[in-house]
XYZ file of C-alpha atoms in Angstrom:
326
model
C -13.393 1.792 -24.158
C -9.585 2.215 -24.100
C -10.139 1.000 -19.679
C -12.427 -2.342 -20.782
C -9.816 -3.341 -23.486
C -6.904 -2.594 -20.593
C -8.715 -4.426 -17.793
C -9.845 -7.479 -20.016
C -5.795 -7.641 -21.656
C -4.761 -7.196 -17.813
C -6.794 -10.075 -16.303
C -5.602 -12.512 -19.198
C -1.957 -11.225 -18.423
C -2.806 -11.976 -15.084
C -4.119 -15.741 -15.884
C -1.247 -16.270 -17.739
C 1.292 -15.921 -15.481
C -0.451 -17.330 -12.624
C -0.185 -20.425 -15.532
C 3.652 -19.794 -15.288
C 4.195 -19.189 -11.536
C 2.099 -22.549 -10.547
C 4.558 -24.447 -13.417
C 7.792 -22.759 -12.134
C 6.709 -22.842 -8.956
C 7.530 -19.818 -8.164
C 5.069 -18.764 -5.150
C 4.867 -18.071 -1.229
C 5.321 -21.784 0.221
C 3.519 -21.777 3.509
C 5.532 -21.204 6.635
C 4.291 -20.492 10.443
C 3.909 -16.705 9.863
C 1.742 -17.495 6.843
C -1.913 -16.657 6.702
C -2.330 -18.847 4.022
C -2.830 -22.483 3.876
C -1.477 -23.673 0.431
C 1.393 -22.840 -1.350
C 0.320 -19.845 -3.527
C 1.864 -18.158 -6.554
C 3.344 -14.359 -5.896
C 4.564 -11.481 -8.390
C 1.023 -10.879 -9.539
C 1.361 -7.757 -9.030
C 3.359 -7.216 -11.418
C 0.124 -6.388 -13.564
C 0.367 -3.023 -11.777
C 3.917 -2.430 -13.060
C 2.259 -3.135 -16.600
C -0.173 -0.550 -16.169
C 1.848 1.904 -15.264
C 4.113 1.067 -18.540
C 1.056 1.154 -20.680
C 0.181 5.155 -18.606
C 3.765 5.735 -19.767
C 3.459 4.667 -23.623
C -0.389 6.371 -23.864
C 1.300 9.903 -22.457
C 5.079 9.918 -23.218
C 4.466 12.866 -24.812
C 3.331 14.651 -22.292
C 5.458 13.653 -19.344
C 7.694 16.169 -17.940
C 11.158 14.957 -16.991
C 10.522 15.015 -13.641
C 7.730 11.991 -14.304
C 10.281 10.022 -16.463
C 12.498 10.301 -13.353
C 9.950 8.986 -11.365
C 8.781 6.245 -13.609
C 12.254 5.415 -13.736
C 12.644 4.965 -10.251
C 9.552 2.596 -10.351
C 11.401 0.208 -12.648
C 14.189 -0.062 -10.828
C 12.320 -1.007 -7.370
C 10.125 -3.255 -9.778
C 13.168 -5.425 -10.825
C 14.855 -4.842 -7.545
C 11.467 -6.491 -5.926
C 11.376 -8.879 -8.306
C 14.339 -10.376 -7.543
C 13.235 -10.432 -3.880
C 10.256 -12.367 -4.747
C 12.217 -15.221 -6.390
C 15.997 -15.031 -4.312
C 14.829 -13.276 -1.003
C 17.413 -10.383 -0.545
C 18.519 -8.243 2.747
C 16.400 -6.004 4.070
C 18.644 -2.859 4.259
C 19.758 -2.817 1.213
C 15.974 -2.618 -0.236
C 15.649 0.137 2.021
C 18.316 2.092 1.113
C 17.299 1.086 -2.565
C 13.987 2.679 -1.637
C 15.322 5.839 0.066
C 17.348 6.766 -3.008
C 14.389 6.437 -5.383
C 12.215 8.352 -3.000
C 14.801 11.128 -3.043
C 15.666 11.399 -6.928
C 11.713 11.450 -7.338
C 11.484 14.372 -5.195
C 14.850 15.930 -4.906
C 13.756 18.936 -8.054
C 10.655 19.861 -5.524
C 11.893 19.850 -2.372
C 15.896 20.937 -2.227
C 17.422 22.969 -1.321
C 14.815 25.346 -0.676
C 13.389 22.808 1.504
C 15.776 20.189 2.170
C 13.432 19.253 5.565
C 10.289 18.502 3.420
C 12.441 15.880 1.514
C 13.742 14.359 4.481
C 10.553 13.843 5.797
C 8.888 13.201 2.200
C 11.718 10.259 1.981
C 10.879 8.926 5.526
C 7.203 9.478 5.025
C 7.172 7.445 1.666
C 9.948 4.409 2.750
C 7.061 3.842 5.453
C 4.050 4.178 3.576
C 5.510 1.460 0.755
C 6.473 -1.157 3.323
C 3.273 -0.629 4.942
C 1.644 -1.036 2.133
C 3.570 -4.087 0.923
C 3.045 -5.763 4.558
C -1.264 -5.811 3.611
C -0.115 -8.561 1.011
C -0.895 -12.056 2.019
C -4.309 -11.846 3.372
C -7.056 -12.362 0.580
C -8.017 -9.021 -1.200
C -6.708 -6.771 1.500
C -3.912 -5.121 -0.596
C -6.412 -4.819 -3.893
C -9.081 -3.703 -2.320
C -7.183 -1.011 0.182
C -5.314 0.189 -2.573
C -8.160 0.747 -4.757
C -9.631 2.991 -2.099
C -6.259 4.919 -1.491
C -6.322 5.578 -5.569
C -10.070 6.264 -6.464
C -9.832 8.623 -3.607
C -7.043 10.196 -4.764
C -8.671 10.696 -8.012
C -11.580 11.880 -6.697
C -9.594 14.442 -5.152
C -7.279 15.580 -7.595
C -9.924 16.004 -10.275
C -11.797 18.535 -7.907
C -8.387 20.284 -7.256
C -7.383 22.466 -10.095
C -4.007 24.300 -8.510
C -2.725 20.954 -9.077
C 0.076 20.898 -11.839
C -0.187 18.458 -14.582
C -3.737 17.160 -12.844
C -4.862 15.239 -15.303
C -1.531 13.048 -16.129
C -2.066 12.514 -12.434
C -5.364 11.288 -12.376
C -4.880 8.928 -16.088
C -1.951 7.567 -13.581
C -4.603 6.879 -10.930
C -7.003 4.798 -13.646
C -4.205 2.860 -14.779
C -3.369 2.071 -11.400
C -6.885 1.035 -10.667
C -7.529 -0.835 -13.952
C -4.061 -3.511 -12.917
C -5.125 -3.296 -9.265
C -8.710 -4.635 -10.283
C -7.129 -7.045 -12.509
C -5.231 -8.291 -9.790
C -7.953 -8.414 -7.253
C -9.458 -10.668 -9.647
C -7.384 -13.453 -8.888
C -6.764 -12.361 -5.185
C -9.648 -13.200 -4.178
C -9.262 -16.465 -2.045
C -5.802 -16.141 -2.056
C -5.047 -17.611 -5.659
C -2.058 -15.394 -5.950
C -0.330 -12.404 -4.151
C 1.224 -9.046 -5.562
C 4.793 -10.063 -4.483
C 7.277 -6.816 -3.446
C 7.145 -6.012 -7.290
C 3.003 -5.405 -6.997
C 3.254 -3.836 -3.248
C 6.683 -2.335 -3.444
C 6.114 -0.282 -6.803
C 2.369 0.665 -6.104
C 3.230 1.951 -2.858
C 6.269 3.768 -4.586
C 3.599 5.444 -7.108
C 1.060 6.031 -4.674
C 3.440 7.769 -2.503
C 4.331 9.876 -5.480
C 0.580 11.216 -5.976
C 0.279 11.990 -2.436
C 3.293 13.281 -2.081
C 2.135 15.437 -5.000
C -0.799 16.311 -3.651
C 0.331 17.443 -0.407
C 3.347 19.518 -2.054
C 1.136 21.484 -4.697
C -1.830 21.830 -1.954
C 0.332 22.814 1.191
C -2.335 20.280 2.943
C -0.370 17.862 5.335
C -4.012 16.260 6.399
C -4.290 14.151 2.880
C -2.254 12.045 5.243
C -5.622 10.907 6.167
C -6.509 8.638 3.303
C -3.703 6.485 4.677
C -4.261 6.861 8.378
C -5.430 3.398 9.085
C -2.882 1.282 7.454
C 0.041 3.911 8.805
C -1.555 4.053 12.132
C -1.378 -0.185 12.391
C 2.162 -0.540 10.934
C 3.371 2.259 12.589
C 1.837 1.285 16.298
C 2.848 -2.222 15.601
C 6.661 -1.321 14.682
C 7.005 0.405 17.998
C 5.387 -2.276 19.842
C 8.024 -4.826 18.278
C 10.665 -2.187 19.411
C 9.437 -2.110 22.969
C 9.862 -5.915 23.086
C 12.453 -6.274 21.605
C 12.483 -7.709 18.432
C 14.190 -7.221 15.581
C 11.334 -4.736 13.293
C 12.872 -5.912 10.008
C 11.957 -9.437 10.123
C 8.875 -10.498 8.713
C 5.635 -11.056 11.808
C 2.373 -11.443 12.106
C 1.667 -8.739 14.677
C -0.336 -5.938 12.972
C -3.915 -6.031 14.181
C -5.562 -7.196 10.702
C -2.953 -10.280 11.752
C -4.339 -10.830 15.062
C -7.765 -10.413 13.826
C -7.342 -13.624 11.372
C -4.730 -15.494 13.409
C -6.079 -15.531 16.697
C -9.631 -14.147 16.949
C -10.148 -16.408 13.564
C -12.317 -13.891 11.728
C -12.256 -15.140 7.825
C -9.765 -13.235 5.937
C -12.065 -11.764 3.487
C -14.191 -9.568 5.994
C -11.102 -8.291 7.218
C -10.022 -7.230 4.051
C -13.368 -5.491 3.184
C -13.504 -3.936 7.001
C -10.242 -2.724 6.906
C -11.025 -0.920 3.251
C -14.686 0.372 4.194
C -13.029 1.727 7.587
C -10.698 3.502 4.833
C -13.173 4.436 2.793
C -15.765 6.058 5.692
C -12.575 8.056 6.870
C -11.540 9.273 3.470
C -15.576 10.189 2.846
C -16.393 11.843 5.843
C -12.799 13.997 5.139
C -14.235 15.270 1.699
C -17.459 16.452 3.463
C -15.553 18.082 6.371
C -15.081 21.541 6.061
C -11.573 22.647 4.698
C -10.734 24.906 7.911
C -11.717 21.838 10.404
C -9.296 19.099 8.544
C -6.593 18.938 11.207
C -9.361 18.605 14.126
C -10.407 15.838 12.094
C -6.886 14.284 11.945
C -6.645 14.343 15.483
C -10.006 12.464 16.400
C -9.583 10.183 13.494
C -5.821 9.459 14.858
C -6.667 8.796 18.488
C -9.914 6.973 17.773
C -7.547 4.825 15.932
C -4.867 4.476 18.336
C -8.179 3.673 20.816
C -8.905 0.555 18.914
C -5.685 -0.232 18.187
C -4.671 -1.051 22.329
C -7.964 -2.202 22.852
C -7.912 -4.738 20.393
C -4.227 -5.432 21.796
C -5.168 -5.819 25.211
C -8.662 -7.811 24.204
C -6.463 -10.516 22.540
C -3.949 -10.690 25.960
C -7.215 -11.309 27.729
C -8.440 -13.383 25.397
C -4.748 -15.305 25.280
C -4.475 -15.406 29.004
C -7.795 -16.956 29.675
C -7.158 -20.039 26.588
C -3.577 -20.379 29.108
C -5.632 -20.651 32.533
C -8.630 -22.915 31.286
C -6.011 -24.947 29.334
């Protein structure tokens, strides 16, 4: 009961300040990298920062410093992102904003016992929450990929008991899910976007349960219920490298880009593709047998890489012959 009254109270807070964004016009006005057509209000996700304040008020409680910590370093990228949404700021300095969150979060786990797992936990999670935060703009994809990332993770943690403090982990995850559903409400069709505050602090907290997860578990191939929006970004990045450009200005290069920009597939089935290709990965992962998990990485990884250049070098093709018949 306490999840319907959350989700119905969310998707009013929701309407309401999509009210307020369209009469401040405060929104994403459309530009040549857009994907959308119309000048559309952004910030909705800042629903998901709600939830996570009303996870915080249900439990406070029961949190362990460490999660106070951690919640604290969600606020501060929340106001920090939502400043970006309405006075666009530098990108480094959002990074390094990012970096130092990631590492106060983690620093009691990891140092100095294991001052290399922190590194890479800070690297890891700076990546996964721009990554994350680049799936906003096309209709549903960020709501409906993150709602597969979290359910899974739920899934997960409930049937791992060596987990400490499972269960605050998993009320997180509902919370999570109840705002991101809220917000997919009004995604749909593009009628407002999370903004860095929805993408920037979700991907913050959903780094934090994996992270989590992969620290209690000693399991580095949870990775997997990420794989396909890390393997995209990441591939992507590099390509930008190789040619040149500078990777932290905004693009439309990722392949769910491509796929709406120039092969002109409607935004919508790329958003529910991209999730169910998510989804099948994460699935077939749970029925895999513990002991094969990292042979299943590695076929997953290069079956994605696969499509990735062949989808690359299909739209060249595809580029070169409009040039040559044009």
């Amino acid at each position: 009961m306490a999840f319907l009254i959350g989700f119905i109270a969310f998707v009013l807070f929701e309407w309401g300040f999509i009210l307020a964004s369209r009469k401040l016009h405060m929104g994403a006005p459309v530009t040549e990298r857009s994907s959308h057509k119309t000048f559309t209000p952004t910030s909705g996700g800042i629903v998901v920062v709600v939830s996570a304040a009303v996870f915080a008020c249900l439990f406070r409680d029961q949190l362990p410093t460490q999660w106070w910590v951690m919640l604290g370093g969600a606020a501060i990228l929340a106001i920090i992102s939502f400043i970006d949404d309405i006075h666009p700021l530098p990108p480094v300095p959002r990074l390094i904003a990012q970096a130092i969150v990631m590492a106060a979060a983690f620093y009691p786990l990891c140092y100095p016992q294991a001052a290399h797992i922190l590194i890479l936990v800070i690297f890891c999670g700076v990546g996964f929450i721009n990554a994350l935060n680049f799936l906003d703009g096309i209709s549903s994809m960020l709501s409906l990929y993150a709602l597969t990332i979290v359910l899974t993770l739920i899934y997960v943690i409930a049937d791992t008991p060596q987990i400490p403090d499972g269960g605050l982990y998993i009320e997180l995850g509902a919370w999570l899910a109840i705002g991101i559903a809220a917000f997919a409400v009004f995604n749909f069709r593009d009628r407002i976007f999370a903004g860095d505050v929805g993408s920037i602090t979700l991907g913050f907290l959903l780094a934090f349960i994996m992270a989590k997860l992969i620290l209690a578990t000693g399991d580095g191939t949870y990775f997997v219920f990420i794989i396909v929006c890390i393997c995209d970004t990441g591939l992507t990045t590099l390509h930008r490298l190789f040619i040149g450009e500078n990777i932290l200005l905004p693009h439309r290069k990722n392949i769910y880009q491509t796929l709406v920009s120039k092969w002109g597939i409607p935004q919508i089935a790329v958003s529910i593709s991209y999730a169910l290709l998510q989804l099948l990965i994460n699935a077939l992962y749970i029925l895999t047998p513990r002991s094969q998990h990292w042979t299943y990485l590695i076929i997953v990884s290069l079956m994605l890489v696969t499509c990735y250049f062949m989808i690359r070098r299909a739209t060249r093709l595809r580029e070169e012959s409009a040039g040559k018949s044009y």
